[in-house]
Amino acid sequence: MSRRDGVEMLKIVPGLTACRLEIQLSENGDGCFADITYSHTSMSSAGDEFVTTFTADYYQRFMRAWETELNYFLKTGSRLTDGSAA
């Protein structure tokens, strides 16, 4: 079985949402897999709208963009700034 490392964080957007982000890393040859879980809790009607739009399809697009941005940063040491990851 491969080694797994994880981290959790809580992000509060006042009056909107509370988000628990969990990241679990597992070895994969020379790299790793990252299992990402978001748990959003609404704190207002605007938060309700955000949570409603955080669908499985949105999450997949969001994760693909995030993966592209992270890989770019790891290769170059700088951030993507042209919005091409979205």
Tab-separated table of N, CA and C in Angstrom:
chain	number	residue	atom	x	y	z
A	1	MET	N	0.837	-1.174	0.000
A	1	MET	CA	0.000	0.000	0.000
A	1	MET	C	0.883	1.238	0.000
A	2	SER	N	0.504	2.262	-0.734
A	2	SER	CA	1.317	3.464	-0.837
A	2	SER	C	1.093	4.390	0.350
A	3	ARG	N	2.081	5.212	0.599
A	3	ARG	CA	2.006	6.207	1.659
A	3	ARG	C	1.029	7.301	1.269
A	4	ARG	N	0.250	7.790	2.242
A	4	ARG	CA	-0.710	8.876	1.999
A	4	ARG	C	-0.443	9.998	2.981
A	5	ASP	N	-0.445	11.215	2.477
A	5	ASP	CA	-0.336	12.400	3.317
A	5	ASP	C	-1.543	13.272	3.045
A	6	GLY	N	-2.026	13.949	4.066
A	6	GLY	CA	-3.210	14.768	3.867
A	6	GLY	C	-3.141	16.071	4.635
A	7	VAL	N	-4.005	16.964	4.206
A	7	VAL	CA	-4.136	18.253	4.865
A	7	VAL	C	-5.598	18.683	4.779
A	8	GLU	N	-6.033	19.398	5.773
A	8	GLU	CA	-7.381	19.962	5.768
A	8	GLU	C	-7.273	21.447	6.037
A	9	MET	N	-8.186	22.214	5.466
A	9	MET	CA	-8.255	23.634	5.775
A	9	MET	C	-9.702	24.073	5.772
A	10	LEU	N	-9.957	25.165	6.442
A	10	LEU	CA	-11.281	25.748	6.489
A	10	LEU	C	-11.190	27.161	5.934
A	11	LYS	N	-12.050	27.471	4.979
A	11	LYS	CA	-12.087	28.803	4.383
A	11	LYS	C	-13.471	29.387	4.642
A	12	ILE	N	-13.492	30.531	5.306
A	12	ILE	CA	-14.745	31.220	5.590
A	12	ILE	C	-14.821	32.458	4.701
A	13	VAL	N	-15.889	32.570	3.949
A	13	VAL	CA	-16.189	33.790	3.201
A	13	VAL	C	-17.369	34.415	3.931
A	14	PRO	N	-17.103	35.446	4.766
A	14	PRO	CA	-18.154	36.000	5.628
A	14	PRO	C	-19.450	36.314	4.859
A	15	GLY	N	-20.544	35.860	5.425
A	15	GLY	CA	-21.847	36.099	4.832
A	15	GLY	C	-22.148	35.274	3.597
A	16	LEU	N	-21.217	34.395	3.192
A	16	LEU	CA	-21.421	33.595	1.984
A	16	LEU	C	-21.371	32.103	2.302
A	17	THR	N	-20.163	31.588	2.531
A	17	THR	CA	-20.009	30.150	2.764
A	17	THR	C	-18.887	29.858	3.756
A	18	ALA	N	-18.962	28.653	4.298
A	18	ALA	CA	-17.845	28.033	5.008
A	18	ALA	C	-17.467	26.821	4.163
A	19	CYS	N	-16.190	26.656	3.902
A	19	CYS	CA	-15.727	25.556	3.051
A	19	CYS	C	-14.650	24.766	3.780
A	20	ARG	N	-14.842	23.464	3.824
A	20	ARG	CA	-13.814	22.557	4.338
A	20	ARG	C	-13.165	21.905	3.126
A	21	LEU	N	-11.855	22.084	2.997
A	21	LEU	CA	-11.087	21.520	1.890
A	21	LEU	C	-10.172	20.446	2.452
A	22	GLU	N	-10.284	19.243	1.882
A	22	GLU	CA	-9.426	18.134	2.286
A	22	GLU	C	-8.620	17.694	1.068
A	23	ILE	N	-7.308	17.546	1.261
A	23	ILE	CA	-6.420	17.085	0.188
A	23	ILE	C	-5.638	15.887	0.703
A	24	GLN	N	-5.758	14.762	0.009
A	24	GLN	CA	-5.016	13.547	0.326
A	24	GLN	C	-4.081	13.254	-0.842
A	25	LEU	N	-2.803	13.114	-0.559
A	25	LEU	CA	-1.818	12.781	-1.593
A	25	LEU	C	-1.399	11.329	-1.437
A	26	SER	N	-1.237	10.635	-2.560
A	26	SER	CA	-0.731	9.273	-2.525
A	26	SER	C	0.307	9.111	-3.623
A	27	GLU	N	1.323	8.322	-3.324
A	27	GLU	CA	2.434	8.113	-4.258
A	27	GLU	C	1.950	7.479	-5.551
A	28	ASN	N	2.596	7.886	-6.648
A	28	ASN	CA	2.310	7.331	-7.968
A	28	ASN	C	3.584	7.429	-8.801
A	29	GLY	N	4.464	6.456	-8.642
A	29	GLY	CA	5.722	6.490	-9.378
A	29	GLY	C	6.548	7.703	-8.980
A	30	ASP	N	6.933	8.504	-9.979
A	30	ASP	CA	7.717	9.707	-9.711
A	30	ASP	C	6.861	10.894	-9.296
A	31	GLY	N	5.539	10.721	-9.286
A	31	GLY	CA	4.626	11.811	-8.944
A	31	GLY	C	3.681	11.395	-7.839
A	32	CYS	N	2.506	11.970	-7.867
A	32	CYS	CA	1.498	11.603	-6.872
A	32	CYS	C	0.103	11.874	-7.418
A	33	PHE	N	-0.873	11.242	-6.785
A	33	PHE	CA	-2.283	11.524	-7.020
A	33	PHE	C	-2.752	12.434	-5.895
A	34	ALA	N	-3.654	13.330	-6.215
A	34	ALA	CA	-4.268	14.177	-5.196
A	34	ALA	C	-5.766	13.931	-5.222
A	35	ASP	N	-6.314	13.525	-4.082
A	35	ASP	CA	-7.760	13.385	-3.917
A	35	ASP	C	-8.237	14.639	-3.187
A	36	ILE	N	-9.113	15.415	-3.821
A	36	ILE	CA	-9.569	16.702	-3.302
A	36	ILE	C	-11.058	16.612	-2.972
A	37	THR	N	-11.424	17.067	-1.781
A	37	THR	CA	-12.825	17.100	-1.381
A	37	THR	C	-13.164	18.489	-0.845
A	38	TYR	N	-14.221	19.068	-1.386
A	38	TYR	CA	-14.753	20.329	-0.891
A	38	TYR	C	-16.098	20.061	-0.232
A	39	SER	N	-16.324	20.662	0.940
A	39	SER	CA	-17.621	20.608	1.599
A	39	SER	C	-18.027	22.047	1.891
A	40	HIS	N	-19.034	22.531	1.169
A	40	HIS	CA	-19.492	23.911	1.324
A	40	HIS	C	-20.750	23.965	2.180
A	41	THR	N	-20.793	24.941	3.082
A	41	THR	CA	-21.977	25.221	3.876
A	41	THR	C	-22.371	26.670	3.624
A	42	SER	N	-23.606	26.871	3.221
A	42	SER	CA	-24.117	28.207	2.945
A	42	SER	C	-24.362	28.968	4.238
A	43	MET	N	-24.105	30.283	4.186
A	43	MET	CA	-24.384	31.153	5.331
A	43	MET	C	-25.342	32.282	4.963
A	44	SER	N	-25.915	32.226	3.753
A	44	SER	CA	-26.825	33.285	3.312
A	44	SER	C	-27.523	32.847	2.030
A	45	SER	N	-28.432	33.679	1.533
A	45	SER	CA	-29.077	33.348	0.255
A	45	SER	C	-28.062	33.385	-0.880
A	46	ALA	N	-27.092	34.292	-0.817
A	46	ALA	CA	-26.022	34.301	-1.834
A	46	ALA	C	-25.190	33.025	-1.729
A	47	GLY	N	-24.983	32.552	-0.505
A	47	GLY	CA	-24.286	31.285	-0.307
A	47	GLY	C	-25.086	30.116	-0.852
A	48	ASP	N	-26.421	30.170	-0.685
A	48	ASP	CA	-27.285	29.130	-1.264
A	48	ASP	C	-27.080	29.052	-2.771
A	49	GLU	N	-27.021	30.220	-3.417
A	49	GLU	CA	-26.840	30.262	-4.868
A	49	GLU	C	-25.492	29.668	-5.258
A	50	PHE	N	-24.424	30.027	-4.514
A	50	PHE	CA	-23.104	29.480	-4.814
A	50	PHE	C	-23.112	27.958	-4.676
A	51	VAL	N	-23.646	27.464	-3.553
A	51	VAL	CA	-23.662	26.019	-3.314
A	51	VAL	C	-24.450	25.303	-4.407
A	52	THR	N	-25.561	25.904	-4.856
A	52	THR	CA	-26.372	25.309	-5.920
A	52	THR	C	-25.593	25.192	-7.225
A	53	THR	N	-24.718	26.169	-7.513
A	53	THR	CA	-23.957	26.142	-8.770
A	53	THR	C	-22.727	25.241	-8.695
A	54	PHE	N	-22.359	24.774	-7.495
A	54	PHE	CA	-21.181	23.922	-7.333
A	54	PHE	C	-21.570	22.475	-7.637
A	55	THR	N	-21.904	22.229	-8.891
A	55	THR	CA	-22.360	20.917	-9.354
A	55	THR	C	-21.174	20.001	-9.654
A	56	ALA	N	-21.452	18.734	-9.921
A	56	ALA	CA	-20.397	17.793	-10.305
A	56	ALA	C	-19.694	18.255	-11.568
A	57	ASP	N	-20.436	18.767	-12.547
A	57	ASP	CA	-19.838	19.261	-13.786
A	57	ASP	C	-18.930	20.459	-13.510
A	58	TYR	N	-19.416	21.400	-12.703
A	58	TYR	CA	-18.601	22.568	-12.347
A	58	TYR	C	-17.330	22.112	-11.632
A	59	TYR	N	-17.468	21.177	-10.691
A	59	TYR	CA	-16.326	20.677	-9.929
A	59	TYR	C	-15.283	20.062	-10.863
A	60	GLN	N	-15.697	19.266	-11.836
A	60	GLN	CA	-14.756	18.656	-12.778
A	60	GLN	C	-13.992	19.721	-13.564
A	61	ARG	N	-14.700	20.738	-14.056
A	61	ARG	CA	-14.039	21.832	-14.789
A	61	ARG	C	-13.073	22.596	-13.874
A	62	PHE	N	-13.522	22.858	-12.655
A	62	PHE	CA	-12.716	23.569	-11.677
A	62	PHE	C	-11.433	22.796	-11.363
A	63	MET	N	-11.551	21.483	-11.162
A	63	MET	CA	-10.384	20.651	-10.850
A	63	MET	C	-9.420	20.566	-12.028
A	64	ARG	N	-9.940	20.460	-13.255
A	64	ARG	CA	-9.057	20.438	-14.436
A	64	ARG	C	-8.271	21.744	-14.542
A	65	ALA	N	-8.944	22.862	-14.300
A	65	ALA	CA	-8.270	24.160	-14.353
A	65	ALA	C	-7.215	24.248	-13.248
A	66	TRP	N	-7.575	23.805	-12.044
A	66	TRP	CA	-6.642	23.846	-10.924
A	66	TRP	C	-5.426	22.957	-11.193
A	67	GLU	N	-5.648	21.776	-11.755
A	67	GLU	CA	-4.550	20.870	-12.098
A	67	GLU	C	-3.611	21.527	-13.110
A	68	THR	N	-4.163	22.158	-14.120
A	68	THR	CA	-3.350	22.839	-15.121
A	68	THR	C	-2.516	23.947	-14.480
A	69	GLU	N	-3.153	24.732	-13.619
A	69	GLU	CA	-2.446	25.825	-12.954
A	69	GLU	C	-1.338	25.305	-12.042
A	70	LEU	N	-1.620	24.264	-11.252
A	70	LEU	CA	-0.604	23.700	-10.360
A	70	LEU	C	0.563	23.112	-11.141
A	71	ASN	N	0.271	22.340	-12.188
A	71	ASN	CA	1.341	21.746	-12.980
A	71	ASN	C	2.201	22.817	-13.642
A	72	TYR	N	1.573	23.881	-14.135
A	72	TYR	CA	2.320	24.989	-14.738
A	72	TYR	C	3.260	25.615	-13.701
A	73	PHE	N	2.723	25.857	-12.504
A	73	PHE	CA	3.547	26.454	-11.458
A	73	PHE	C	4.710	25.543	-11.077
A	74	LEU	N	4.450	24.236	-10.944
A	74	LEU	CA	5.511	23.307	-10.569
A	74	LEU	C	6.599	23.224	-11.636
A	75	LYS	N	6.227	23.388	-12.901
A	75	LYS	CA	7.213	23.332	-13.990
A	75	LYS	C	7.977	24.640	-14.167
A	76	THR	N	7.301	25.781	-13.951
A	76	THR	CA	7.896	27.075	-14.286
A	76	THR	C	8.239	27.951	-13.083
A	77	GLY	N	7.596	27.695	-11.949
A	77	GLY	CA	7.806	28.556	-10.785
A	77	GLY	C	7.010	29.848	-10.838
A	78	SER	N	6.143	29.973	-11.824
A	78	SER	CA	5.308	31.181	-11.904
A	78	SER	C	3.864	30.787	-12.184
A	79	ARG	N	2.961	31.753	-11.944
A	79	ARG	CA	1.527	31.504	-12.113
A	79	ARG	C	1.097	31.729	-13.539
A	80	LEU	N	0.100	30.956	-13.953
A	80	LEU	CA	-0.599	31.239	-15.206
A	80	LEU	C	-1.391	32.531	-15.002
A	81	THR	N	-1.285	33.462	-15.917
A	81	THR	CA	-1.991	34.720	-15.722
A	81	THR	C	-2.929	35.056	-16.872
A	82	ASP	N	-2.946	34.221	-17.919
A	82	ASP	CA	-3.776	34.543	-19.088
A	82	ASP	C	-5.156	33.905	-19.054
A	83	GLY	N	-5.485	33.203	-17.956
A	83	GLY	CA	-6.788	32.581	-17.846
A	83	GLY	C	-6.962	31.342	-18.705
A	84	SER	N	-5.868	30.805	-19.257
A	84	SER	CA	-5.995	29.656	-20.164
A	84	SER	C	-6.360	28.370	-19.443
A	85	ALA	N	-6.261	28.345	-18.119
A	85	ALA	CA	-6.604	27.115	-17.391
A	85	ALA	C	-8.096	26.937	-17.248
A	86	ALA	N	-8.865	27.992	-17.343
A	86	ALA	CA	-10.300	27.908	-17.113
A	86	ALA	C	-11.024	27.242	-18.256
